[in-house]
């Protein structure tokens, strides 16, 4: 079975990561590359996927979407992640990304 792409995935949790994460998101533009790292031992969500920007942890893929992507990562599939837009939700800016197989 071919590894799927996952469009329009939201990155969340930057307000928990501190000022660096917020500033990093504010500086992003469409086309910006991010990295993913599985965090299966996360005490809140066993499907957690960390999002990194310049090797710094800035947030997580939204849980409603990470639960579909995590099993593919657990099987050894790798993904490229590209920011497609930024979305304001309440007082926070969130990257919207495409998660595409390498």
PDB file of N, CA and C in Angstrom:
ATOM      1  N   UNK A   1       0.843  -1.183   0.000  1.00  0.00           N
ATOM      2  CA  UNK A   1       0.000   0.000   0.000  1.00  0.00           C
ATOM      3  C   UNK A   1       0.884   1.240   0.000  1.00  0.00           C
ATOM      4  N   UNK A   2       0.532   2.193  -0.826  1.00  0.00           N
ATOM      5  CA  UNK A   2       1.288   3.428  -0.952  1.00  0.00           C
ATOM      6  C   UNK A   2       1.059   4.330   0.267  1.00  0.00           C
ATOM      7  N   UNK A   3       2.123   4.941   0.760  1.00  0.00           N
ATOM      8  CA  UNK A   3       2.022   5.846   1.902  1.00  0.00           C
ATOM      9  C   UNK A   3       1.224   7.086   1.500  1.00  0.00           C
ATOM     10  N   UNK A   4       0.195   7.446   2.268  1.00  0.00           N
ATOM     11  CA  UNK A   4      -0.632   8.594   1.894  1.00  0.00           C
ATOM     12  C   UNK A   4      -0.012   9.931   2.278  1.00  0.00           C
ATOM     13  N   UNK A   5      -0.541  10.976   1.649  1.00  0.00           N
ATOM     14  CA  UNK A   5      -0.254  12.356   2.048  1.00  0.00           C
ATOM     15  C   UNK A   5      -1.370  12.803   2.975  1.00  0.00           C
ATOM     16  N   UNK A   6      -1.063  13.760   3.814  1.00  0.00           N
ATOM     17  CA  UNK A   6      -2.051  14.293   4.743  1.00  0.00           C
ATOM     18  C   UNK A   6      -2.067  15.816   4.591  1.00  0.00           C
ATOM     19  N   UNK A   7      -3.053  16.356   3.865  1.00  0.00           N
ATOM     20  CA  UNK A   7      -3.113  17.811   3.663  1.00  0.00           C
ATOM     21  C   UNK A   7      -3.819  18.517   4.821  1.00  0.00           C
ATOM     22  N   UNK A   8      -3.531  19.790   4.952  1.00  0.00           N
ATOM     23  CA  UNK A   8      -4.242  20.667   5.899  1.00  0.00           C
ATOM     24  C   UNK A   8      -4.227  20.170   7.336  1.00  0.00           C
ATOM     25  N   UNK A   9      -3.045  19.811   7.820  1.00  0.00           N
ATOM     26  CA  UNK A   9      -2.865  19.367   9.203  1.00  0.00           C
ATOM     27  C   UNK A   9      -2.470  20.588  10.037  1.00  0.00           C
ATOM     28  N   UNK A  10      -3.077  20.726  11.199  1.00  0.00           N
ATOM     29  CA  UNK A  10      -2.838  21.887  12.055  1.00  0.00           C
ATOM     30  C   UNK A  10      -1.768  21.582  13.098  1.00  0.00           C
ATOM     31  N   UNK A  11      -0.867  22.537  13.301  1.00  0.00           N
ATOM     32  CA  UNK A  11       0.133  22.456  14.370  1.00  0.00           C
ATOM     33  C   UNK A  11      -0.423  23.238  15.556  1.00  0.00           C
ATOM     34  N   UNK A  12      -0.373  22.623  16.735  1.00  0.00           N
ATOM     35  CA  UNK A  12      -0.951  23.234  17.940  1.00  0.00           C
ATOM     36  C   UNK A  12       0.071  23.197  19.091  1.00  0.00           C
ATOM     37  N   UNK A  13      -0.275  23.891  20.171  1.00  0.00           N
ATOM     38  CA  UNK A  13       0.502  23.816  21.402  1.00  0.00           C
ATOM     39  C   UNK A  13       1.676  24.761  21.514  1.00  0.00           C
ATOM     40  N   UNK A  14       1.800  25.725  20.596  1.00  0.00           N
ATOM     41  CA  UNK A  14       2.942  26.641  20.664  1.00  0.00           C
ATOM     42  C   UNK A  14       2.948  27.461  21.947  1.00  0.00           C
ATOM     43  N   UNK A  15       1.762  27.792  22.472  1.00  0.00           N
ATOM     44  CA  UNK A  15       1.712  28.609  23.693  1.00  0.00           C
ATOM     45  C   UNK A  15       2.279  27.860  24.898  1.00  0.00           C
ATOM     46  N   UNK A  16       2.365  26.525  24.810  1.00  0.00           N
ATOM     47  CA  UNK A  16       2.997  25.745  25.878  1.00  0.00           C
ATOM     48  C   UNK A  16       4.512  25.675  25.711  1.00  0.00           C
ATOM     49  N   UNK A  17       5.002  25.998  24.539  1.00  0.00           N
ATOM     50  CA  UNK A  17       6.425  25.857  24.234  1.00  0.00           C
ATOM     51  C   UNK A  17       7.213  27.131  24.522  1.00  0.00           C
ATOM     52  N   UNK A  18       6.566  28.233  24.792  1.00  0.00           N
ATOM     53  CA  UNK A  18       7.271  29.454  25.156  1.00  0.00           C
ATOM     54  C   UNK A  18       7.397  30.444  24.014  1.00  0.00           C
ATOM     55  N   UNK A  19       8.110  31.512  24.303  1.00  0.00           N
ATOM     56  CA  UNK A  19       8.240  32.621  23.358  1.00  0.00           C
ATOM     57  C   UNK A  19       8.946  32.223  22.060  1.00  0.00           C
ATOM     58  N   UNK A  20       9.934  31.318  22.137  1.00  0.00           N
ATOM     59  CA  UNK A  20      10.628  30.908  20.910  1.00  0.00           C
ATOM     60  C   UNK A  20       9.632  30.334  19.909  1.00  0.00           C
ATOM     61  N   UNK A  21       8.757  29.459  20.384  1.00  0.00           N
ATOM     62  CA  UNK A  21       7.800  28.808  19.482  1.00  0.00           C
ATOM     63  C   UNK A  21       6.860  29.828  18.863  1.00  0.00           C
ATOM     64  N   UNK A  22       6.351  30.735  19.657  1.00  0.00           N
ATOM     65  CA  UNK A  22       5.448  31.763  19.134  1.00  0.00           C
ATOM     66  C   UNK A  22       6.157  32.627  18.094  1.00  0.00           C
ATOM     67  N   UNK A  23       7.374  33.050  18.403  1.00  0.00           N
ATOM     68  CA  UNK A  23       8.138  33.881  17.467  1.00  0.00           C
ATOM     69  C   UNK A  23       8.463  33.111  16.183  1.00  0.00           C
ATOM     70  N   UNK A  24       8.778  31.840  16.317  1.00  0.00           N
ATOM     71  CA  UNK A  24       9.085  31.025  15.138  1.00  0.00           C
ATOM     72  C   UNK A  24       7.884  30.961  14.208  1.00  0.00           C
ATOM     73  N   UNK A  25       6.706  30.731  14.779  1.00  0.00           N
ATOM     74  CA  UNK A  25       5.492  30.652  13.956  1.00  0.00           C
ATOM     75  C   UNK A  25       5.211  31.992  13.286  1.00  0.00           C
ATOM     76  N   UNK A  26       5.385  33.072  14.015  1.00  0.00           N
ATOM     77  CA  UNK A  26       5.136  34.399  13.443  1.00  0.00           C
ATOM     78  C   UNK A  26       6.071  34.708  12.279  1.00  0.00           C
ATOM     79  N   UNK A  27       7.247  34.093  12.252  1.00  0.00           N
ATOM     80  CA  UNK A  27       8.206  34.341  11.172  1.00  0.00           C
ATOM     81  C   UNK A  27       8.015  33.414   9.970  1.00  0.00           C
ATOM     82  N   UNK A  28       7.144  32.418  10.091  1.00  0.00           N
ATOM     83  CA  UNK A  28       6.955  31.435   9.013  1.00  0.00           C
ATOM     84  C   UNK A  28       6.172  32.018   7.847  1.00  0.00           C
ATOM     85  N   UNK A  29       6.479  31.476   6.676  1.00  0.00           N
ATOM     86  CA  UNK A  29       5.760  31.812   5.456  1.00  0.00           C
ATOM     87  C   UNK A  29       5.427  30.512   4.746  1.00  0.00           C
ATOM     88  N   UNK A  30       4.414  30.522   3.879  1.00  0.00           N
ATOM     89  CA  UNK A  30       4.131  29.314   3.103  1.00  0.00           C
ATOM     90  C   UNK A  30       5.388  28.818   2.388  1.00  0.00           C
ATOM     91  N   UNK A  31       5.566  27.509   2.403  1.00  0.00           N
ATOM     92  CA  UNK A  31       6.748  26.889   1.809  1.00  0.00           C
ATOM     93  C   UNK A  31       7.806  26.535   2.833  1.00  0.00           C
ATOM     94  N   UNK A  32       7.676  27.049   4.037  1.00  0.00           N
ATOM     95  CA  UNK A  32       8.626  26.771   5.110  1.00  0.00           C
ATOM     96  C   UNK A  32       8.595  25.278   5.450  1.00  0.00           C
ATOM     97  N   UNK A  33       9.765  24.679   5.628  1.00  0.00           N
ATOM     98  CA  UNK A  33       9.864  23.251   5.954  1.00  0.00           C
ATOM     99  C   UNK A  33       9.939  23.041   7.463  1.00  0.00           C
ATOM    100  N   UNK A  34       9.222  22.031   7.951  1.00  0.00           N
ATOM    101  CA  UNK A  34       9.258  21.626   9.352  1.00  0.00           C
ATOM    102  C   UNK A  34       9.635  20.158   9.403  1.00  0.00           C
ATOM    103  N   UNK A  35       9.952  19.662  10.597  1.00  0.00           N
ATOM    104  CA  UNK A  35      10.290  18.262  10.782  1.00  0.00           C
ATOM    105  C   UNK A  35       9.331  17.654  11.807  1.00  0.00           C
ATOM    106  N   UNK A  36       9.150  16.334  11.686  1.00  0.00           N
ATOM    107  CA  UNK A  36       8.299  15.604  12.624  1.00  0.00           C
ATOM    108  C   UNK A  36       9.127  14.606  13.409  1.00  0.00           C
ATOM    109  N   UNK A  37       8.702  14.357  14.640  1.00  0.00           N
ATOM    110  CA  UNK A  37       9.344  13.351  15.480  1.00  0.00           C
ATOM    111  C   UNK A  37       8.260  12.685  16.332  1.00  0.00           C
ATOM    112  N   UNK A  38       8.170  11.370  16.224  1.00  0.00           N
ATOM    113  CA  UNK A  38       7.186  10.626  17.026  1.00  0.00           C
ATOM    114  C   UNK A  38       7.550  10.690  18.500  1.00  0.00           C
ATOM    115  N   UNK A  39       6.526  10.746  19.319  1.00  0.00           N
ATOM    116  CA  UNK A  39       6.694  10.766  20.768  1.00  0.00           C
ATOM    117  C   UNK A  39       5.707   9.760  21.374  1.00  0.00           C
ATOM    118  N   UNK A  40       5.940   8.449  21.141  1.00  0.00           N
ATOM    119  CA  UNK A  40       4.982   7.432  21.591  1.00  0.00           C
ATOM    120  C   UNK A  40       4.848   7.328  23.105  1.00  0.00           C
ATOM    121  N   UNK A  41       5.826   7.830  23.845  1.00  0.00           N
ATOM    122  CA  UNK A  41       5.775   7.770  25.300  1.00  0.00           C
ATOM    123  C   UNK A  41       5.159   9.022  25.919  1.00  0.00           C
ATOM    124  N   UNK A  42       4.551   9.874  25.107  1.00  0.00           N
ATOM    125  CA  UNK A  42       3.899  11.079  25.607  1.00  0.00           C
ATOM    126  C   UNK A  42       2.793  10.665  26.576  1.00  0.00           C
ATOM    127  N   UNK A  43       2.802  11.220  27.771  1.00  0.00           N
ATOM    128  CA  UNK A  43       1.860  10.777  28.805  1.00  0.00           C
ATOM    129  C   UNK A  43       0.419  11.208  28.536  1.00  0.00           C
ATOM    130  N   UNK A  44       0.228  12.145  27.600  1.00  0.00           N
ATOM    131  CA  UNK A  44      -1.117  12.614  27.289  1.00  0.00           C
ATOM    132  C   UNK A  44      -1.695  11.968  26.040  1.00  0.00           C
ATOM    133  N   UNK A  45      -0.810  11.526  25.118  1.00  0.00           N
ATOM    134  CA  UNK A  45      -1.291  11.012  23.832  1.00  0.00           C
ATOM    135  C   UNK A  45      -0.236  10.085  23.229  1.00  0.00           C
ATOM    136  N   UNK A  46      -0.542   8.809  23.148  1.00  0.00           N
ATOM    137  CA  UNK A  46       0.427   7.843  22.601  1.00  0.00           C
ATOM    138  C   UNK A  46       0.631   8.004  21.098  1.00  0.00           C
ATOM    139  N   UNK A  47      -0.223   8.796  20.426  1.00  0.00           N
ATOM    140  CA  UNK A  47      -0.056   9.075  18.996  1.00  0.00           C
ATOM    141  C   UNK A  47       0.642  10.422  18.767  1.00  0.00           C
ATOM    142  N   UNK A  48       1.189  11.034  19.799  1.00  0.00           N
ATOM    143  CA  UNK A  48       1.772  12.374  19.700  1.00  0.00           C
ATOM    144  C   UNK A  48       2.901  12.431  18.675  1.00  0.00           C
ATOM    145  N   UNK A  49       2.891  13.530  17.908  1.00  0.00           N
ATOM    146  CA  UNK A  49       3.943  13.795  16.922  1.00  0.00           C
ATOM    147  C   UNK A  49       4.429  15.220  17.145  1.00  0.00           C
ATOM    148  N   UNK A  50       5.692  15.338  17.574  1.00  0.00           N
ATOM    149  CA  UNK A  50       6.304  16.649  17.791  1.00  0.00           C
ATOM    150  C   UNK A  50       6.589  17.311  16.450  1.00  0.00           C
ATOM    151  N   UNK A  51       6.474  18.635  16.437  1.00  0.00           N
ATOM    152  CA  UNK A  51       6.827  19.431  15.270  1.00  0.00           C
ATOM    153  C   UNK A  51       8.042  20.264  15.644  1.00  0.00           C
ATOM    154  N   UNK A  52       9.057  20.200  14.772  1.00  0.00           N
ATOM    155  CA  UNK A  52      10.293  20.937  15.011  1.00  0.00           C
ATOM    156  C   UNK A  52      10.538  21.942  13.887  1.00  0.00           C
ATOM    157  N   UNK A  53      11.087  23.068  14.272  1.00  0.00           N
ATOM    158  CA  UNK A  53      11.490  24.112  13.334  1.00  0.00           C
ATOM    159  C   UNK A  53      12.921  24.486  13.697  1.00  0.00           C
ATOM    160  N   UNK A  54      13.833  24.341  12.762  1.00  0.00           N
ATOM    161  CA  UNK A  54      15.259  24.568  13.040  1.00  0.00           C
ATOM    162  C   UNK A  54      15.716  23.755  14.239  1.00  0.00           C
ATOM    163  N   UNK A  55      15.285  22.503  14.295  1.00  0.00           N
ATOM    164  CA  UNK A  55      15.646  21.553  15.353  1.00  0.00           C
ATOM    165  C   UNK A  55      15.152  21.953  16.745  1.00  0.00           C
ATOM    166  N   UNK A  56      14.190  22.861  16.808  1.00  0.00           N
ATOM    167  CA  UNK A  56      13.595  23.269  18.080  1.00  0.00           C
ATOM    168  C   UNK A  56      12.141  22.805  18.119  1.00  0.00           C
ATOM    169  N   UNK A  57      11.732  22.202  19.219  1.00  0.00           N
ATOM    170  CA  UNK A  57      10.361  21.732  19.381  1.00  0.00           C
ATOM    171  C   UNK A  57       9.442  22.937  19.526  1.00  0.00           C
ATOM    172  N   UNK A  58       8.504  23.097  18.568  1.00  0.00           N
ATOM    173  CA  UNK A  58       7.602  24.251  18.622  1.00  0.00           C
ATOM    174  C   UNK A  58       6.155  23.877  18.925  1.00  0.00           C
ATOM    175  N   UNK A  59       5.783  22.601  18.765  1.00  0.00           N
ATOM    176  CA  UNK A  59       4.403  22.208  19.003  1.00  0.00           C
ATOM    177  C   UNK A  59       4.175  20.758  18.608  1.00  0.00           C
ATOM    178  N   UNK A  60       2.907  20.433  18.371  1.00  0.00           N
ATOM    179  CA  UNK A  60       2.508  19.071  18.008  1.00  0.00           C
ATOM    180  C   UNK A  60       1.508  19.108  16.860  1.00  0.00           C
ATOM    181  N   UNK A  61       1.460  18.031  16.086  1.00  0.00           N
ATOM    182  CA  UNK A  61       0.360  17.888  15.150  1.00  0.00           C
ATOM    183  C   UNK A  61      -0.904  17.694  15.968  1.00  0.00           C
ATOM    184  N   UNK A  62      -1.978  18.311  15.535  1.00  0.00           N
ATOM    185  CA  UNK A  62      -3.252  18.200  16.240  1.00  0.00           C
ATOM    186  C   UNK A  62      -3.635  16.729  16.400  1.00  0.00           C
ATOM    187  N   UNK A  63      -4.055  16.345  17.588  1.00  0.00           N
ATOM    188  CA  UNK A  63      -4.316  14.939  17.927  1.00  0.00           C
ATOM    189  C   UNK A  63      -5.309  14.271  16.984  1.00  0.00           C
ATOM    190  N   UNK A  64      -6.329  15.014  16.555  1.00  0.00           N
ATOM    191  CA  UNK A  64      -7.339  14.424  15.660  1.00  0.00           C
ATOM    192  C   UNK A  64      -6.736  13.994  14.334  1.00  0.00           C
ATOM    193  N   UNK A  65      -5.596  14.556  13.978  1.00  0.00           N
ATOM    194  CA  UNK A  65      -4.940  14.207  12.725  1.00  0.00           C
ATOM    195  C   UNK A  65      -3.719  13.312  12.965  1.00  0.00           C
ATOM    196  N   UNK A  66      -3.040  13.528  14.085  1.00  0.00           N
ATOM    197  CA  UNK A  66      -1.846  12.739  14.394  1.00  0.00           C
ATOM    198  C   UNK A  66      -2.159  11.256  14.539  1.00  0.00           C
ATOM    199  N   UNK A  67      -3.351  10.925  15.011  1.00  0.00           N
ATOM    200  CA  UNK A  67      -3.691   9.518  15.211  1.00  0.00           C
ATOM    201  C   UNK A  67      -3.726   8.736  13.905  1.00  0.00           C
ATOM    202  N   UNK A  68      -3.882   9.411  12.767  1.00  0.00           N
ATOM    203  CA  UNK A  68      -3.849   8.747  11.466  1.00  0.00           C
ATOM    204  C   UNK A  68      -2.426   8.674  10.907  1.00  0.00           C
ATOM    205  N   UNK A  69      -1.597   9.651  11.252  1.00  0.00           N
ATOM    206  CA  UNK A  69      -0.232   9.738  10.724  1.00  0.00           C
ATOM    207  C   UNK A  69       0.733   8.878  11.535  1.00  0.00           C
ATOM    208  N   UNK A  70       0.554   8.836  12.857  1.00  0.00           N
ATOM    209  CA  UNK A  70       1.477   8.118  13.746  1.00  0.00           C
ATOM    210  C   UNK A  70       1.693   6.658  13.348  1.00  0.00           C
ATOM    211  N   UNK A  71       0.653   5.885  13.021  1.00  0.00           N
ATOM    212  CA  UNK A  71       0.900   4.483  12.637  1.00  0.00           C
ATOM    213  C   UNK A  71       1.801   4.346  11.403  1.00  0.00           C
ATOM    214  N   UNK A  72       1.681   5.291  10.469  1.00  0.00           N
ATOM    215  CA  UNK A  72       2.549   5.254   9.288  1.00  0.00           C
ATOM    216  C   UNK A  72       3.997   5.538   9.688  1.00  0.00           C
ATOM    217  N   UNK A  73       4.192   6.484  10.599  1.00  0.00           N
ATOM    218  CA  UNK A  73       5.541   6.786  11.080  1.00  0.00           C
ATOM    219  C   UNK A  73       6.105   5.594  11.852  1.00  0.00           C
ATOM    220  N   UNK A  74       5.258   4.932  12.635  1.00  0.00           N
ATOM    221  CA  UNK A  74       5.700   3.782  13.414  1.00  0.00           C
ATOM    222  C   UNK A  74       6.150   2.626  12.526  1.00  0.00           C
ATOM    223  N   UNK A  75       5.642   2.577  11.305  1.00  0.00           N
ATOM    224  CA  UNK A  75       6.053   1.550  10.340  1.00  0.00           C
ATOM    225  C   UNK A  75       7.332   1.925   9.607  1.00  0.00           C
ATOM    226  N   UNK A  76       7.896   3.088   9.939  1.00  0.00           N
ATOM    227  CA  UNK A  76       9.158   3.504   9.343  1.00  0.00           C
ATOM    228  C   UNK A  76       9.038   4.480   8.192  1.00  0.00           C
ATOM    229  N   UNK A  77       7.825   4.906   7.875  1.00  0.00           N
ATOM    230  CA  UNK A  77       7.642   5.873   6.797  1.00  0.00           C
ATOM    231  C   UNK A  77       8.112   7.250   7.248  1.00  0.00           C
ATOM    232  N   UNK A  78       8.748   7.966   6.327  1.00  0.00           N
ATOM    233  CA  UNK A  78       9.214   9.321   6.604  1.00  0.00           C
ATOM    234  C   UNK A  78       8.382  10.303   5.798  1.00  0.00           C
ATOM    235  N   UNK A  79       8.261  11.519   6.336  1.00  0.00           N
ATOM    236  CA  UNK A  79       7.429  12.531   5.712  1.00  0.00           C
ATOM    237  C   UNK A  79       8.153  13.860   5.621  1.00  0.00           C
ATOM    238  N   UNK A  80       7.887  14.593   4.526  1.00  0.00           N
ATOM    239  CA  UNK A  80       8.258  15.993   4.411  1.00  0.00           C
ATOM    240  C   UNK A  80       7.068  16.805   4.893  1.00  0.00           C
ATOM    241  N   UNK A  81       7.348  17.925   5.532  1.00  0.00           N
ATOM    242  CA  UNK A  81       6.283  18.768   6.069  1.00  0.00           C
ATOM    243  C   UNK A  81       6.513  20.186   5.586  1.00  0.00           C
ATOM    244  N   UNK A  82       5.476  20.757   4.975  1.00  0.00           N
ATOM    245  CA  UNK A  82       5.579  22.104   4.422  1.00  0.00           C
ATOM    246  C   UNK A  82       4.410  22.954   4.899  1.00  0.00           C
ATOM    247  N   UNK A  83       4.732  24.149   5.380  1.00  0.00           N
ATOM    248  CA  UNK A  83       3.700  25.089   5.800  1.00  0.00           C
ATOM    249  C   UNK A  83       2.970  25.593   4.556  1.00  0.00           C
ATOM    250  N   UNK A  84       1.638  25.506   4.569  1.00  0.00           N
ATOM    251  CA  UNK A  84       0.855  26.007   3.445  1.00  0.00           C
ATOM    252  C   UNK A  84       0.173  27.335   3.769  1.00  0.00           C
ATOM    253  N   UNK A  85      -0.115  27.549   5.067  1.00  0.00           N
ATOM    254  CA  UNK A  85      -0.736  28.804   5.482  1.00  0.00           C
ATOM    255  C   UNK A  85      -0.623  28.935   6.995  1.00  0.00           C
ATOM    256  N   UNK A  86      -1.015  30.081   7.491  1.00  0.00           N
ATOM    257  CA  UNK A  86      -1.069  30.342   8.929  1.00  0.00           C
ATOM    258  C   UNK A  86      -2.498  30.753   9.258  1.00  0.00           C
ATOM    259  N   UNK A  87      -3.011  30.234  10.362  1.00  0.00           N
ATOM    260  CA  UNK A  87      -4.401  30.486  10.727  1.00  0.00           C
ATOM    261  C   UNK A  87      -4.488  31.019  12.146  1.00  0.00           C
ATOM    262  N   UNK A  88      -5.171  32.134  12.292  1.00  0.00           N
ATOM    263  CA  UNK A  88      -5.385  32.718  13.616  1.00  0.00           C
ATOM    264  C   UNK A  88      -6.562  32.019  14.284  1.00  0.00           C
ATOM    265  N   UNK A  89      -6.345  31.496  15.481  1.00  0.00           N
ATOM    266  CA  UNK A  89      -7.409  30.887  16.286  1.00  0.00           C
ATOM    267  C   UNK A  89      -7.329  31.499  17.669  1.00  0.00           C
ATOM    268  N   UNK A  90      -8.367  32.199  18.035  1.00  0.00           N
ATOM    269  CA  UNK A  90      -8.372  32.951  19.287  1.00  0.00           C
ATOM    270  C   UNK A  90      -7.147  33.852  19.296  1.00  0.00           C
ATOM    271  N   UNK A  91      -6.254  33.710  20.282  1.00  0.00           N
ATOM    272  CA  UNK A  91      -5.081  34.585  20.362  1.00  0.00           C
ATOM    273  C   UNK A  91      -3.813  33.929  19.840  1.00  0.00           C
ATOM    274  N   UNK A  92      -3.945  32.795  19.157  1.00  0.00           N
ATOM    275  CA  UNK A  92      -2.760  32.067  18.718  1.00  0.00           C
ATOM    276  C   UNK A  92      -2.737  31.873  17.212  1.00  0.00           C
ATOM    277  N   UNK A  93      -1.536  31.932  16.651  1.00  0.00           N
ATOM    278  CA  UNK A  93      -1.309  31.697  15.236  1.00  0.00           C
ATOM    279  C   UNK A  93      -0.861  30.250  15.068  1.00  0.00           C
ATOM    280  N   UNK A  94      -1.490  29.513  14.138  1.00  0.00           N
ATOM    281  CA  UNK A  94      -1.203  28.096  13.936  1.00  0.00           C
ATOM    282  C   UNK A  94      -0.761  27.834  12.508  1.00  0.00           C
ATOM    283  N   UNK A  95       0.373  27.142  12.323  1.00  0.00           N
ATOM    284  CA  UNK A  95       0.743  26.714  10.971  1.00  0.00           C
ATOM    285  C   UNK A  95      -0.213  25.608  10.502  1.00  0.00           C
ATOM    286  N   UNK A  96      -0.604  25.680   9.250  1.00  0.00           N
ATOM    287  CA  UNK A  96      -1.342  24.621   8.582  1.00  0.00           C
ATOM    288  C   UNK A  96      -0.337  24.004   7.613  1.00  0.00           C
ATOM    289  N   UNK A  97      -0.182  22.682   7.679  1.00  0.00           N
ATOM    290  CA  UNK A  97       0.891  22.035   6.928  1.00  0.00           C
ATOM    291  C   UNK A  97       0.362  20.883   6.073  1.00  0.00           C
ATOM    292  N   UNK A  98       1.106  20.569   5.032  1.00  0.00           N
ATOM    293  CA  UNK A  98       0.920  19.335   4.277  1.00  0.00           C
ATOM    294  C   UNK A  98       1.985  18.366   4.732  1.00  0.00           C
ATOM    295  N   UNK A  99       1.588  17.134   5.037  1.00  0.00           N
ATOM    296  CA  UNK A  99       2.488  16.079   5.461  1.00  0.00           C
ATOM    297  C   UNK A  99       2.524  15.078   4.297  1.00  0.00           C
ATOM    298  N   UNK A 100       3.700  15.010   3.619  1.00  0.00           N
ATOM    299  CA  UNK A 100       3.822  14.235   2.388  1.00  0.00           C
ATOM    300  C   UNK A 100       4.899  13.176   2.526  1.00  0.00           C
ATOM    301  N   UNK A 101       4.661  11.972   1.991  1.00  0.00           N
ATOM    302  CA  UNK A 101       5.690  10.922   2.091  1.00  0.00           C
ATOM    303  C   UNK A 101       6.954  11.314   1.337  1.00  0.00           C
ATOM    304  N   UNK A 102       8.088  10.893   1.865  1.00  0.00           N
ATOM    305  CA  UNK A 102       9.394  11.176   1.233  1.00  0.00           C
ATOM    306  C   UNK A 102       9.565  10.208   0.077  1.00  0.00           C
TER     307      UNK A 102
END
